[in-house]
Short mmCIF file of C-alpha atoms in Angstrom, two decimals:
data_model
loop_
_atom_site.label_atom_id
_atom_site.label_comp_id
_atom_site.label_asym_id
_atom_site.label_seq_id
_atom_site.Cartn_x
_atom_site.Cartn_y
_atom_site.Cartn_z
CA UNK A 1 0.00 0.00 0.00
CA UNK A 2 1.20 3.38 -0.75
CA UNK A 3 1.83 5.45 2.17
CA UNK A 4 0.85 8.87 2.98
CA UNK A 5 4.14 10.48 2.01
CA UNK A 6 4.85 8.89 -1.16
CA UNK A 7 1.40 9.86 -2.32
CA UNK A 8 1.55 13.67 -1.49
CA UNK A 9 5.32 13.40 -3.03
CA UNK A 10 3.14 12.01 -6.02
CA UNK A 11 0.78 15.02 -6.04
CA UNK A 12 2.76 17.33 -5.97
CA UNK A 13 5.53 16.30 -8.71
CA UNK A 14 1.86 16.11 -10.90
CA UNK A 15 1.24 19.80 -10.01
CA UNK A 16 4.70 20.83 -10.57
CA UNK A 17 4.51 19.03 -14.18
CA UNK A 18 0.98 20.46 -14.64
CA UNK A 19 1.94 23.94 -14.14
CA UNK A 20 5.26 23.75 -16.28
CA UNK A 21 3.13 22.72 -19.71
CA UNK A 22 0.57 24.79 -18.68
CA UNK A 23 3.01 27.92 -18.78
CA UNK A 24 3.75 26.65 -22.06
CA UNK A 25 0.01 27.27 -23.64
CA UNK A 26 -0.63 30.73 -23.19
CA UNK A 27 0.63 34.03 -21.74
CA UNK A 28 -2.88 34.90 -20.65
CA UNK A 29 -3.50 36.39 -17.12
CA UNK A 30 -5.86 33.59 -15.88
CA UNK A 31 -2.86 30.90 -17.06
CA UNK A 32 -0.59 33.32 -14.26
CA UNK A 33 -3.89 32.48 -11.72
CA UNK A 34 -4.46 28.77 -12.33
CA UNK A 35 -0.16 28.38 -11.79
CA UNK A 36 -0.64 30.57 -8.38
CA UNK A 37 -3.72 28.98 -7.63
CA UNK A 38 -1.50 25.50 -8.32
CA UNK A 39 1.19 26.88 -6.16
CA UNK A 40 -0.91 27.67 -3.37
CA UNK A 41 -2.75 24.16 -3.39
CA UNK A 42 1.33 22.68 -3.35
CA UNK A 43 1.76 24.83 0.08
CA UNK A 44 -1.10 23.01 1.13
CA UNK A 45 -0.33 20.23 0.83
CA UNK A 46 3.74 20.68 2.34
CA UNK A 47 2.14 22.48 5.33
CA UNK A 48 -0.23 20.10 6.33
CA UNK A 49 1.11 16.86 4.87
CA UNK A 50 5.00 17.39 5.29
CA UNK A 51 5.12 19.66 8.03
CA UNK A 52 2.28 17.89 10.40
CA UNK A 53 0.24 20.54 10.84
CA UNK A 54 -2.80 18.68 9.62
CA UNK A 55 -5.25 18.55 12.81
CA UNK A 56 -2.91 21.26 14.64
CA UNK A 57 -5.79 23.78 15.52
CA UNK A 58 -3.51 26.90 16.49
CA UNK A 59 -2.86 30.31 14.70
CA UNK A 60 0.76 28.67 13.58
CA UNK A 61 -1.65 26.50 10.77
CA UNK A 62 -4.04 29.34 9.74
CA UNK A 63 -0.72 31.28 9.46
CA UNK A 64 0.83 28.62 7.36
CA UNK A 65 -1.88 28.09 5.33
CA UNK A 66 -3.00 31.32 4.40
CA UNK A 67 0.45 32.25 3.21
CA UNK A 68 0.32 31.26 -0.32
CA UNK A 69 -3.33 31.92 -1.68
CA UNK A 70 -2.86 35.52 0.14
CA UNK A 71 0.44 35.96 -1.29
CA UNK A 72 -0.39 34.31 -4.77
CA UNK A 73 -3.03 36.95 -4.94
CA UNK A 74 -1.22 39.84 -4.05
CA UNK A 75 1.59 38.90 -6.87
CA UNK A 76 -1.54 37.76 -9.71
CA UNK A 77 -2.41 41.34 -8.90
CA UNK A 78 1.15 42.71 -9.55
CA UNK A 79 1.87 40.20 -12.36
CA UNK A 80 -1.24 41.05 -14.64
CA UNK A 81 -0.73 44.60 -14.78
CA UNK B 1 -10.17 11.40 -1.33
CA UNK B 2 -9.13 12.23 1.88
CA UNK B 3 -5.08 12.29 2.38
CA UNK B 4 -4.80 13.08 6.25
CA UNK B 5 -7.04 10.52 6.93
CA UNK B 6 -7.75 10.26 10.78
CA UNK B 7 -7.05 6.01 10.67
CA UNK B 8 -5.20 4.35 13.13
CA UNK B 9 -2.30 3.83 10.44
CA UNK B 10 -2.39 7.46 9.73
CA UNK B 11 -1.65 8.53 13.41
CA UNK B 12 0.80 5.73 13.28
CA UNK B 13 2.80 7.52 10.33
CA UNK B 14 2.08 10.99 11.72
CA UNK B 15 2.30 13.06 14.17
CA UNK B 16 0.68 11.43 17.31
CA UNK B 17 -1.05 14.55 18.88
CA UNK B 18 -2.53 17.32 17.18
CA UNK B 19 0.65 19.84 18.80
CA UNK B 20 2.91 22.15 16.40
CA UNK B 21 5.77 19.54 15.58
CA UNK B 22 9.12 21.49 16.22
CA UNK B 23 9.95 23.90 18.42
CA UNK B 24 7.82 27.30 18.78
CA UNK B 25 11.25 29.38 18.26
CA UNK B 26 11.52 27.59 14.94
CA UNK B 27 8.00 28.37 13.83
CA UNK B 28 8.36 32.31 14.63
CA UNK B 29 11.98 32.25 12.59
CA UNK B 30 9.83 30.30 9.74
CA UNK B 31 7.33 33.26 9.89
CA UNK B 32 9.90 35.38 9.91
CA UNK B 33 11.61 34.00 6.83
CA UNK B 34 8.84 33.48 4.95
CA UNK B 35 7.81 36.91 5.46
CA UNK B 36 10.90 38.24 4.11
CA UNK B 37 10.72 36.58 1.57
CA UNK B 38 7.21 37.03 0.48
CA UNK B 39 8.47 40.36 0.65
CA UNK B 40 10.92 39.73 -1.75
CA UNK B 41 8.68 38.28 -4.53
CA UNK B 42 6.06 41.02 -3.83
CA UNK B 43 8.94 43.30 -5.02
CA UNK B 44 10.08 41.16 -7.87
CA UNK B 45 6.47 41.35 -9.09
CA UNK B 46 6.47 45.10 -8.86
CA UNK B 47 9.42 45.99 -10.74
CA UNK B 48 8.69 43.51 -13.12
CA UNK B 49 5.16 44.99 -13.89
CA UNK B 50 7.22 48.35 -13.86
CA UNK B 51 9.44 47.35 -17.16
CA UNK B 52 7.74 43.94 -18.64
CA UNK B 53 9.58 43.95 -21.63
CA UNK B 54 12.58 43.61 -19.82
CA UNK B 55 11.51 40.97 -17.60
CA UNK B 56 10.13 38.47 -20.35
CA UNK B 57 13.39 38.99 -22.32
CA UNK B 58 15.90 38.14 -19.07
CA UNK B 59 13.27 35.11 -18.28
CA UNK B 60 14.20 34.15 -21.80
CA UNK B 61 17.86 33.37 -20.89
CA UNK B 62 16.74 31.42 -17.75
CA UNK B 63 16.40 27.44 -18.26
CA UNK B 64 13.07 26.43 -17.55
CA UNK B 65 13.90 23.04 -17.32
CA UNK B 66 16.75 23.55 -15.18
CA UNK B 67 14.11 25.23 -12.78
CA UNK B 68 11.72 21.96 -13.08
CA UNK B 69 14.47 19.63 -12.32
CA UNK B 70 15.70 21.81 -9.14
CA UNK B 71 11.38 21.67 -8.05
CA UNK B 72 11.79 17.79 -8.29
CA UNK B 73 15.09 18.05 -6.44
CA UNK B 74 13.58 19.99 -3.46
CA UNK B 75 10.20 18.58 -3.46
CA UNK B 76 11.85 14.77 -3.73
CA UNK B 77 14.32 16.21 -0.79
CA UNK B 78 11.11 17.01 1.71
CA UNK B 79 9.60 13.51 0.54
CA UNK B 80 12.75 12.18 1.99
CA UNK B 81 13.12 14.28 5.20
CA UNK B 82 9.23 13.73 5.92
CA UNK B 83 9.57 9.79 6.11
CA UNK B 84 12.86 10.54 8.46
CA UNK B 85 10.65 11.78 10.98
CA UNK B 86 8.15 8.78 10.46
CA UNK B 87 10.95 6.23 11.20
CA UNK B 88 12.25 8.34 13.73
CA UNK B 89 8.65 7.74 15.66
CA UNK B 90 8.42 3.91 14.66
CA UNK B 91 11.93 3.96 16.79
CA UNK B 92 13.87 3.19 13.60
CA UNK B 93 16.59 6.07 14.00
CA UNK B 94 19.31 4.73 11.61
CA UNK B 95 16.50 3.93 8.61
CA UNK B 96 15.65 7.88 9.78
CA UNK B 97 18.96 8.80 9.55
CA UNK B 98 19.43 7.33 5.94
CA UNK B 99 16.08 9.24 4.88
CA UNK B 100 17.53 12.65 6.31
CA UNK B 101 20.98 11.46 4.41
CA UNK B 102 19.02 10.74 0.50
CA UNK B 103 17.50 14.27 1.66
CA UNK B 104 20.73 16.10 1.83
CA UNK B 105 21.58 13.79 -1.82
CA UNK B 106 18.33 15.03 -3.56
CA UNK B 107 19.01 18.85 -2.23
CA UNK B 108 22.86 18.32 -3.52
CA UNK B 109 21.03 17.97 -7.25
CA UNK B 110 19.10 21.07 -6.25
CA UNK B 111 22.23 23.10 -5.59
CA UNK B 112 25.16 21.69 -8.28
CA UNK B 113 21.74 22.38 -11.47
CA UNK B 114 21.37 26.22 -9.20
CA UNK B 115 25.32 26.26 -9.49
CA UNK B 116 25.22 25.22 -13.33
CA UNK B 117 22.72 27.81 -14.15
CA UNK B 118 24.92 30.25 -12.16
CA UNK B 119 27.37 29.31 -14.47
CA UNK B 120 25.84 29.84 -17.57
CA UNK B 121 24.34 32.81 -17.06
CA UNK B 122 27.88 34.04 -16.42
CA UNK B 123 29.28 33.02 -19.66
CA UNK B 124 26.89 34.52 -21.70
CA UNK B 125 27.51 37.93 -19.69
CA UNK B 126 24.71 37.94 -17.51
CA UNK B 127 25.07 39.26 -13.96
CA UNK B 128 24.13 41.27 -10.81
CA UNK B 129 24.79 44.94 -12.69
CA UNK B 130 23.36 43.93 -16.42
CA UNK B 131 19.99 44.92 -15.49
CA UNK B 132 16.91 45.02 -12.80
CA UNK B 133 15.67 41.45 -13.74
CA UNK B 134 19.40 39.73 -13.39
CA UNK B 135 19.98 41.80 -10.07
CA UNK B 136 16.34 40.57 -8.74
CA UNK B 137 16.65 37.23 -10.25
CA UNK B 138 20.76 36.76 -8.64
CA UNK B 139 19.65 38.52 -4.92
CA UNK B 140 16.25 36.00 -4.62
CA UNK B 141 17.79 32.87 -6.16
CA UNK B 142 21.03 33.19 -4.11
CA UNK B 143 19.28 34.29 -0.93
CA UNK B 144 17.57 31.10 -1.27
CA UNK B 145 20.39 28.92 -2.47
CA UNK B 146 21.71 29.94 0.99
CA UNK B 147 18.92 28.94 2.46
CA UNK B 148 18.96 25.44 1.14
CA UNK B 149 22.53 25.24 1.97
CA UNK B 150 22.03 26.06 5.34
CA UNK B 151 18.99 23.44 5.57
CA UNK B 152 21.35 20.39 4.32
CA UNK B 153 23.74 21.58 7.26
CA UNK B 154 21.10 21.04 9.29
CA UNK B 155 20.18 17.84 8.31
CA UNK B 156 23.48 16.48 8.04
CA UNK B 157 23.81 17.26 11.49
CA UNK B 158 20.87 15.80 12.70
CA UNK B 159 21.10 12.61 10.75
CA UNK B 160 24.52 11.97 12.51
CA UNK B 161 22.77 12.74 15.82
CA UNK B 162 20.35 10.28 15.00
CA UNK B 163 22.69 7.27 14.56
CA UNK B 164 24.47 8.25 17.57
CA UNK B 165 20.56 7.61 18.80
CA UNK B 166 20.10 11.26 20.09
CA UNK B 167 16.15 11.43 19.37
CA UNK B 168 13.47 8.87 19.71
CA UNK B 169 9.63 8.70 19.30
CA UNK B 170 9.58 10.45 22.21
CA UNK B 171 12.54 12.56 22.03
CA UNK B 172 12.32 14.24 18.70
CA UNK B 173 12.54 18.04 18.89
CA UNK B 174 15.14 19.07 17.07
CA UNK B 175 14.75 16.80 14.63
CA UNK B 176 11.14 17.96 13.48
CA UNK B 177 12.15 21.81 14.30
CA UNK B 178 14.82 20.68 11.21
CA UNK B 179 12.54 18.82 9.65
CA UNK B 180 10.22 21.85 9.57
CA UNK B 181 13.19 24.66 8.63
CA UNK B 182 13.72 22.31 5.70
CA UNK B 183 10.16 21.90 4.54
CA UNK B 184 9.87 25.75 4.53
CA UNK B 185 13.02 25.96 2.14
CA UNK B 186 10.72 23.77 -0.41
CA UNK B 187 7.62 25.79 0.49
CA UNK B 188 9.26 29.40 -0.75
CA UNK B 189 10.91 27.72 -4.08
CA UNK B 190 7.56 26.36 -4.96
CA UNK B 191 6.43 30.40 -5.25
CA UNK B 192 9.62 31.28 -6.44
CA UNK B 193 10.13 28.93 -9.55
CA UNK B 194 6.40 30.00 -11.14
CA UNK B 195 7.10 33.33 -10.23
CA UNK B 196 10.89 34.12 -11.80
CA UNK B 197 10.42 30.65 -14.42
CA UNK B 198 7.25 30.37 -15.92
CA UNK B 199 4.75 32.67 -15.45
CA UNK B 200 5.13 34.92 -18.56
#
């Protein structure tokens, strides 16, 4: 059986793939969002898979977790100018 | 399809209470990195939308693939450290230390491709003082690189305090405070290769 690690690994090499052909397609603005949106779903899944914080219910894991979508955002916002 | 399942085998793998893993000092010097660096690639994105011309043409030199291979690298590298700290609480230190050990190998790819790249750029001219992009591009790349270098110290060092049998299940502090300093390395390159490699 695969274990919990090797299958978030497996995840996020996909994602990482998925977002380099993607890049590829277009230069559109939403392609920049979908790759952030990408990135910030990666975080995810390093802070709570890699990092343990999955079921941690303090302000460290909000923190954590907040940190890319907010700051993927902030940069789409930049970016697509 | 849940992947932090709340099963028996899961708490067996994971952490065994829901507590921050690591020490608290490391998590406020993680915020405190990641901040600065967030920072950093809030800047990036500003000067770049203040000359994109510029920026597309100096992302045109970068390799692409290069950047891909180093996201493996890092990403295969936290893979690695993660199941350390597994074996580590199924009181297997030396299979943990060997973990930590293909963690600080799969980083080593990460930094001789960074080095490579380095290298390149410099012998087709391309440095700190050609332009805004290449001095961006050379001060967040290299503040990072340091970063990751400074991780596999880390982990080196913990891996040989782990055969010497210096942590345990219960015992196992520094090693996830590492284990967590490392995993934040990997969390900032996964915003910085999209941001300075292939978003366009």
């Amino acid at each position: 059986m695969i274990n919990r690690t090797s299958l978030i690994w497996f995840i996020l090499i996909l994602i990482t793939i998925g977002s380099y052909i993607l890049a590829d397609v277009s230069t559109m603005p939403w392609i920049a969002a979908i790759i952030l949106g990408l990135a910030a779903i990666k975080g995810y899944l390093i802070i709570d898979g890699f990092m343990e914080l999955y079921g941690y219910k303090g302000f460290m894991r909000y923190a954590m977790n907040l940190y890319c979508p907010i700051l993927g955002l902030f940069i789409w916002l930049l970016v697509k100018q | 399809m849940n992947i932090f399942p709340k099963s028996a085998d899961n708490i067996a793998q994971a952490s065994a209470s829901p507590e921050l893993p690591g020490d608290i000092v490391i998590w406020f010097l993680i915020l405190l990195e990641i901040t600065t660096f967030a920072l950093m690639f809030l800047a990036f994105s500003w000067v770049r939308g203040q000359d994109r011309e510029l920026f597309l043409a100096g992302q045109q030199v970068l390799h692409p693939l290069a950047g891909l291979i180093n996201t493996i690298a890092l990403l295969t590298a936290s893979g690695f450290v993660a199941q350390g700290v597994i074996e580590n609480r199924r009181n297997k230190q030396n299979h943990a230390a060997y973990w930590l050990y293909a963690g600080v190998a799969s980083a080593t790819v990460y930094v001789v491709v960074k080095c490579w790249e380095y290298w390149q750029l410099g012998l087709a001219g391309y440095g700190l003082e050609s332009n805004e992009f290449f001095m961006v591009y050379f001060l967040l790349t290299g503040f990072h690189l340091l970063h990751v270098l400074l991780g596999m110290s880390f982990l080196v060092i913990i891996a040989r305090k782990l055969r010497r049998g210096g942590y345990g299940p219960s015992d196992a502090l520094g090693l996830e405070s590492g284990a967590c300093y490392w995993h934040m390395v990997d969390l900032i390159w996964v915003l910085l290769f999209p941001i300075v490699y292939i978003i366009h």
